[in-house]
Coordinates of C-alpha atoms and ligand atoms in Angstrom, one line a residue:
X242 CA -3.6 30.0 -47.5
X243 CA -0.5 27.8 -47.5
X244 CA 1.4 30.3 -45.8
X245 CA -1.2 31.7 -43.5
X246 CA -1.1 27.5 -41.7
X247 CA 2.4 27.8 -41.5
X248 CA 2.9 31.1 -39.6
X249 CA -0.7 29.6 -37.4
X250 CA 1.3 26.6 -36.8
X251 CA 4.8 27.8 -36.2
X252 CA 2.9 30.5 -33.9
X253 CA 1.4 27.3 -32.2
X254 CA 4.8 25.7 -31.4
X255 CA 6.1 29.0 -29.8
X256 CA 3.2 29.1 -27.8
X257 CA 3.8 25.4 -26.7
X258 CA 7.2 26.0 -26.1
X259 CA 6.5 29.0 -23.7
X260 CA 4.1 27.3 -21.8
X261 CA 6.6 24.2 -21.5
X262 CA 8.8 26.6 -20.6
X263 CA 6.8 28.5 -17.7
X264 CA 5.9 24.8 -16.4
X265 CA 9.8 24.4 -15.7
X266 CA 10.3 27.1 -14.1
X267 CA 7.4 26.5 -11.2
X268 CA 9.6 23.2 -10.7
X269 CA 12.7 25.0 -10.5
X270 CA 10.9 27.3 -7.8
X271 CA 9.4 24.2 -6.1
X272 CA 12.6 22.2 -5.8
X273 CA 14.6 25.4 -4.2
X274 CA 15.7 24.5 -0.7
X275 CA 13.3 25.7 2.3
X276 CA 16.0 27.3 4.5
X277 CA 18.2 30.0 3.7
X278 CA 16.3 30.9 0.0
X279 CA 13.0 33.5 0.0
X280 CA 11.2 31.0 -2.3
X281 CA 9.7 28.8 0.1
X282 CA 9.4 24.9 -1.3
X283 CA 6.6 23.3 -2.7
X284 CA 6.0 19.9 -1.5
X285 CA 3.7 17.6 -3.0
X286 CA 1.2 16.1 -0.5
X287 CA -1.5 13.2 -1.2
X288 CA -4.8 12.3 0.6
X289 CA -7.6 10.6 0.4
X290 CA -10.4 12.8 0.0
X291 CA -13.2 10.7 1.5
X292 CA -13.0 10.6 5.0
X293 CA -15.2 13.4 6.4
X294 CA -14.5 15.4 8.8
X295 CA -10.6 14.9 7.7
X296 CA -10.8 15.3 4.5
X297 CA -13.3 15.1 1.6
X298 CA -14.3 17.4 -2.0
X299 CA -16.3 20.6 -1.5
X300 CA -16.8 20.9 -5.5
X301 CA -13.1 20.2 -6.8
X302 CA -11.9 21.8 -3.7
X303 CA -10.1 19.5 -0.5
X304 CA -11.4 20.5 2.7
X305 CA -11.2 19.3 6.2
X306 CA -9.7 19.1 9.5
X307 CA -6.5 17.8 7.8
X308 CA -6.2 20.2 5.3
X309 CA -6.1 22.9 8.3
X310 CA -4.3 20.9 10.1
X311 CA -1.7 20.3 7.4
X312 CA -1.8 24.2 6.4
X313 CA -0.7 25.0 9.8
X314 CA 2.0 22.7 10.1
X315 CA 3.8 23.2 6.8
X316 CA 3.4 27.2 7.7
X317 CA 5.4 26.7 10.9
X318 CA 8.3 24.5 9.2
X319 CA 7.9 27.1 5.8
X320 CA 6.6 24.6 3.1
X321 CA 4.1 25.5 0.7
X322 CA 1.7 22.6 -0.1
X323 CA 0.5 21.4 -3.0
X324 CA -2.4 19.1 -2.1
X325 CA -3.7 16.4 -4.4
X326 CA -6.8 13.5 -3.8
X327 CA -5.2 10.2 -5.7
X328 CA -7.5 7.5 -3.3
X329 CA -6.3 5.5 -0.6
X330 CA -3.9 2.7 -2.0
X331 CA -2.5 4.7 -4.2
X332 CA -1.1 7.3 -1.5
X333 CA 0.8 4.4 -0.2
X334 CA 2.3 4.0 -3.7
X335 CA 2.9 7.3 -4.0
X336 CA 5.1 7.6 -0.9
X337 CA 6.5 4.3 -1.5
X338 CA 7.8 5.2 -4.9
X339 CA 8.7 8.8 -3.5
X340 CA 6.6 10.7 -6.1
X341 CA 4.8 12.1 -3.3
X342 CA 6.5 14.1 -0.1
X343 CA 4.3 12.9 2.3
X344 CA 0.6 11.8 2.9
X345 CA -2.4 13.1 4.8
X346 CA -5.2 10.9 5.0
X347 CA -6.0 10.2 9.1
X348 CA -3.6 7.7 8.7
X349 CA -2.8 5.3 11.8
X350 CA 0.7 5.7 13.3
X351 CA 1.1 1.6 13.2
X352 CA 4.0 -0.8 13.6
X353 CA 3.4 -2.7 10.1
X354 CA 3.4 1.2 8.2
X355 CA 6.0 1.7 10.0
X356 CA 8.1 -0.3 8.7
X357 CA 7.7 1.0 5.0
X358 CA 6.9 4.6 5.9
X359 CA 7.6 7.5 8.5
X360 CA 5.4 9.3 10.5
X361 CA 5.4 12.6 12.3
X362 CA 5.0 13.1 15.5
X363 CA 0.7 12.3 16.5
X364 CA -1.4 15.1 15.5
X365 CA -4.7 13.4 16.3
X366 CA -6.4 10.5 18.6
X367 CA -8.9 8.4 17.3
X368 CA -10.6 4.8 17.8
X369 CA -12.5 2.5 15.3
X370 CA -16.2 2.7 16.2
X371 CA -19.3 0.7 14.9
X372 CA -21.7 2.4 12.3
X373 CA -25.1 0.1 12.6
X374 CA -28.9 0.9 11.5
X375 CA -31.0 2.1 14.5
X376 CA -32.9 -0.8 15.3
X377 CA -29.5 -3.1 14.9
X378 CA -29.0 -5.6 17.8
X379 CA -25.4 -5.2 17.6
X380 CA -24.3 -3.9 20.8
X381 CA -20.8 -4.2 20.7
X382 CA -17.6 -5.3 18.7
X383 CA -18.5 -9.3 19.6
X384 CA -22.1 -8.8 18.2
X385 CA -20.0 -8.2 14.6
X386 CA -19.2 -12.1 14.5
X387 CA -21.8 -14.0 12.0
X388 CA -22.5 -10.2 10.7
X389 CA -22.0 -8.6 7.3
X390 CA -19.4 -5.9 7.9
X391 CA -18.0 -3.4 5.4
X392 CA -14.7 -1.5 5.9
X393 CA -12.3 0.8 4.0
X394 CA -9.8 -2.1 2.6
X395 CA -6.4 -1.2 4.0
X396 CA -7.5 0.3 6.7
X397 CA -6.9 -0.1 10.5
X398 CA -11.0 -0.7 10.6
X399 CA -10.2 -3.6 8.3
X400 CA -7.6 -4.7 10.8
X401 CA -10.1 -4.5 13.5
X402 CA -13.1 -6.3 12.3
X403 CA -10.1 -9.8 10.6
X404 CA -9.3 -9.4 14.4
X405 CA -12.8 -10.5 15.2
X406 CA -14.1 -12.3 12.1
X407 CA -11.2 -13.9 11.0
X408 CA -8.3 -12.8 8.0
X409 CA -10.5 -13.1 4.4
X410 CA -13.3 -13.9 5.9
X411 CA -16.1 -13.8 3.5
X412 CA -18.5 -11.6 5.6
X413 CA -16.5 -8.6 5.5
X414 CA -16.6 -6.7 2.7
X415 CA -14.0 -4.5 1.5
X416 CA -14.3 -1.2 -0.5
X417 CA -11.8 1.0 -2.0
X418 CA -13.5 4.3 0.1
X419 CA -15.2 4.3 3.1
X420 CA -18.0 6.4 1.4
X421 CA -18.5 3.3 -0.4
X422 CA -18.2 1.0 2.8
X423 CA -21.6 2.8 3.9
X424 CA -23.4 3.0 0.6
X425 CA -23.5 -0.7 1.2
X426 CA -24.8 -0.5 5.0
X427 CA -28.2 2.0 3.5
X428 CA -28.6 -0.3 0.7
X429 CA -28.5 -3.1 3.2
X430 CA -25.3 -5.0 1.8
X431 CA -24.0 -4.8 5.0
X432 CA -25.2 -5.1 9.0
X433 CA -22.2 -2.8 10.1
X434 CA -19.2 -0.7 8.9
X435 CA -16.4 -0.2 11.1
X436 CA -14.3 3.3 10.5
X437 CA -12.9 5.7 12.5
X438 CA -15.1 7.5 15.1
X439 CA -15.2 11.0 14.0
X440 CA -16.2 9.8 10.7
X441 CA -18.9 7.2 11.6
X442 CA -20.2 10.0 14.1
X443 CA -20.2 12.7 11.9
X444 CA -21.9 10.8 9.4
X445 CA -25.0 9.5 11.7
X446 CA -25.0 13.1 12.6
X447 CA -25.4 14.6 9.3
X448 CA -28.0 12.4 7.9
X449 CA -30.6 11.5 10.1
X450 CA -32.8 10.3 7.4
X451 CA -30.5 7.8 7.4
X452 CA -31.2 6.2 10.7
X453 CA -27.8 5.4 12.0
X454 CA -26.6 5.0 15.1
X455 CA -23.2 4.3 16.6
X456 CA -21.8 1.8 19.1
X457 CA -18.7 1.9 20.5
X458 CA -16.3 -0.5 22.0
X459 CA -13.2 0.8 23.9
X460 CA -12.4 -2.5 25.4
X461 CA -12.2 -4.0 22.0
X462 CA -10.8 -1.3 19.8
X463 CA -7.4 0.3 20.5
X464 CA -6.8 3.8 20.4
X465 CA -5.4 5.4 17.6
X466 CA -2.7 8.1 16.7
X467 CA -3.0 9.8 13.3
X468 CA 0.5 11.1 12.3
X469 CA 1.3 12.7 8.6
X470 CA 3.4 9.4 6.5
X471 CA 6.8 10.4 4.6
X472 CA 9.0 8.2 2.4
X473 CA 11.0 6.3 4.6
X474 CA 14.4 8.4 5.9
X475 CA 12.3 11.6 4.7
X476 CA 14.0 15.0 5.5
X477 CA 10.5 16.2 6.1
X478 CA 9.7 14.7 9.0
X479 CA 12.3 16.6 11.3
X480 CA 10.8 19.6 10.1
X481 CA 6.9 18.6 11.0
X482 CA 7.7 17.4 14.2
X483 CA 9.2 20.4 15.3
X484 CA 6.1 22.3 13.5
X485 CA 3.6 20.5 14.8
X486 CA 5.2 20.8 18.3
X487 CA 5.1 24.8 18.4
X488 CA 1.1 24.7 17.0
X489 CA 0.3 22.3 20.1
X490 CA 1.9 24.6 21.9
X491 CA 0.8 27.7 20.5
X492 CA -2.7 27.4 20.0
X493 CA -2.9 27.7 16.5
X494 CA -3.8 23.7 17.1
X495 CA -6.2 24.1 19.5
X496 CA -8.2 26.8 17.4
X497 CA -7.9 24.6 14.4
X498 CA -9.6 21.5 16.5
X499 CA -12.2 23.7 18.3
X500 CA -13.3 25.1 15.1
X501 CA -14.1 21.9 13.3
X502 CA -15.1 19.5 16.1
X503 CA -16.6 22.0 19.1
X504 CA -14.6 20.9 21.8
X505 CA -11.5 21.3 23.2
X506 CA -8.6 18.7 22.1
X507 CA -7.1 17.1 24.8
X508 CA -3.8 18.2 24.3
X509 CA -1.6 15.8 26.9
X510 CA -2.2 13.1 25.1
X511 CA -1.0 14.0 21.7
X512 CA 2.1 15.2 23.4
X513 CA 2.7 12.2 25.8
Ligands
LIG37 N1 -7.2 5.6 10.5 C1 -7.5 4.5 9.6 C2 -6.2 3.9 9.1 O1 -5.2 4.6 9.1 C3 -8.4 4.9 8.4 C4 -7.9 6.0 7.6 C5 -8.7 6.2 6.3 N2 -8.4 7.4 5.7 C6 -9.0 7.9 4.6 N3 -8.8 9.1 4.2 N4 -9.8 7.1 3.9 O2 -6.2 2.8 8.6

């Protein structure tokens, strides 16, 4: 019996070993360089998956415009992507601390981010809208003032609504997902949620039961440029932005937009 665990066990280290050892190899094939070599690289990306129609879970599975997009672009420069949903802050930390290659998340091009992280060239225009129940008298941005409002923290929304409200003010209420920002409008936590457009849109949209409606303020709100975020001084982003110039320009964008949103992007703006 003795003798039968040890050979079980020893058979058990081998096996450990092996798999330890077919782990290390991936990484060796992952870390090769991009030009030049057949193996392509493997570059870690990081989203988070709660942002419909840019990215969110189908089962265990990341989906979304961004995903496409993101697919397409690293094609075109010749990376091969390993996607993975950590949540919103922690992407930031991620990049910051370089364990990530770059981020996906329809993440504002801004001048503060800027400063930390890189960006690609803009893949995508967008502008913070108003998510209110039906029969809401808010009208416009103004209206949010005296209002419960519920945002994505860290977000450009959040920006928006201290712009109006006032830094820490105690009627805004911030949430680690903006899934979570409109759980609190239906259970009536909130008055409002301010996110980007596509996403409030899309989620009035898909659940009518709901009742939601959406107002919009373009005098108030800015427009917005997605771009993907790299670790500051990233080699990466030389390669995107020459990628994600030939699929604007080769319709592989334009067929990646049209079959998620309908319509036709409008193409002289991102490239402006
Ligand atoms: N565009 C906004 C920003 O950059 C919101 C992005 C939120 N993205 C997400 N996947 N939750 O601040």
């Amino acid at each position: 019996m003795k003798k039968l665990a040890a050979i079980l066990s020893s058979f058990m280290v081998i096996m450990m070993l092996a798999a330890c050892g077919s782990e290390t190899g991936k990484e060796e094939k992952a870390s090769g360089s991009a030009a030049g070599g057949d193996e392509k690289k493997t570059i870690r990306v990081v989203t988070d998956a709660a942002y419909a129609p840019f990215e969110y879970l189908e089962g265990d599975k990341i989906v979304g415009f961004d995903v496409n997009f993101l697919n397409a672009a690293a094609k075109e420069a010749g990376y091969d992507v390993k996607l993975e949903h950590v949540g919103w802050d922690p992407l930031f930390v991620e990049l910051k601390s370089k364990r990530a290659a770059a981020g996906i998340s329809a993440i504002t091009i801004d001048e503060e981010r800027k400063q930390t992280y890189d960006f690609s060239s803009p893949y995508f225009l967008s502008i913070n809208k108003i998510l209110v129940p039906e029969g809401s008298d808010i009208k416009s941005a103004d209206d949010l003032k005296g209002k419960i409002v519920a945002v994505q923290s860290g977000t450009t929304g959040q920006a928006a609504v201290e712009k109006l409200l006032g830094k820490n003010h105690k009627n805004i209420k911030k949430f680690e997902n903006n899934n979570l920002a409109i759980m609190e409008l239906i259970n009536k936590g909130a008055d409002a949620v301010v996110a980007d457009n596509a996403v409030v849109e899309e989620y009035a949209k898909n659940n009518p039961k709901q009742k939601l409606k959406v107002v919009e303020d373009p005098d108030t709100f800015d427009a917005e440029f997605y771009g993907i975020m790299f670790p500051k001084g990233s080699e990466l982003k030389a390669d995107f932005d020459k990628a994600i110039a030939a699929i604007l320009d080769n319709g592989t964008y334009e067929k990646i937009y049209k079959e998620r949103f309908g319509t036709a992007p409008d193409l002289e703006k991102l490239k402006q």
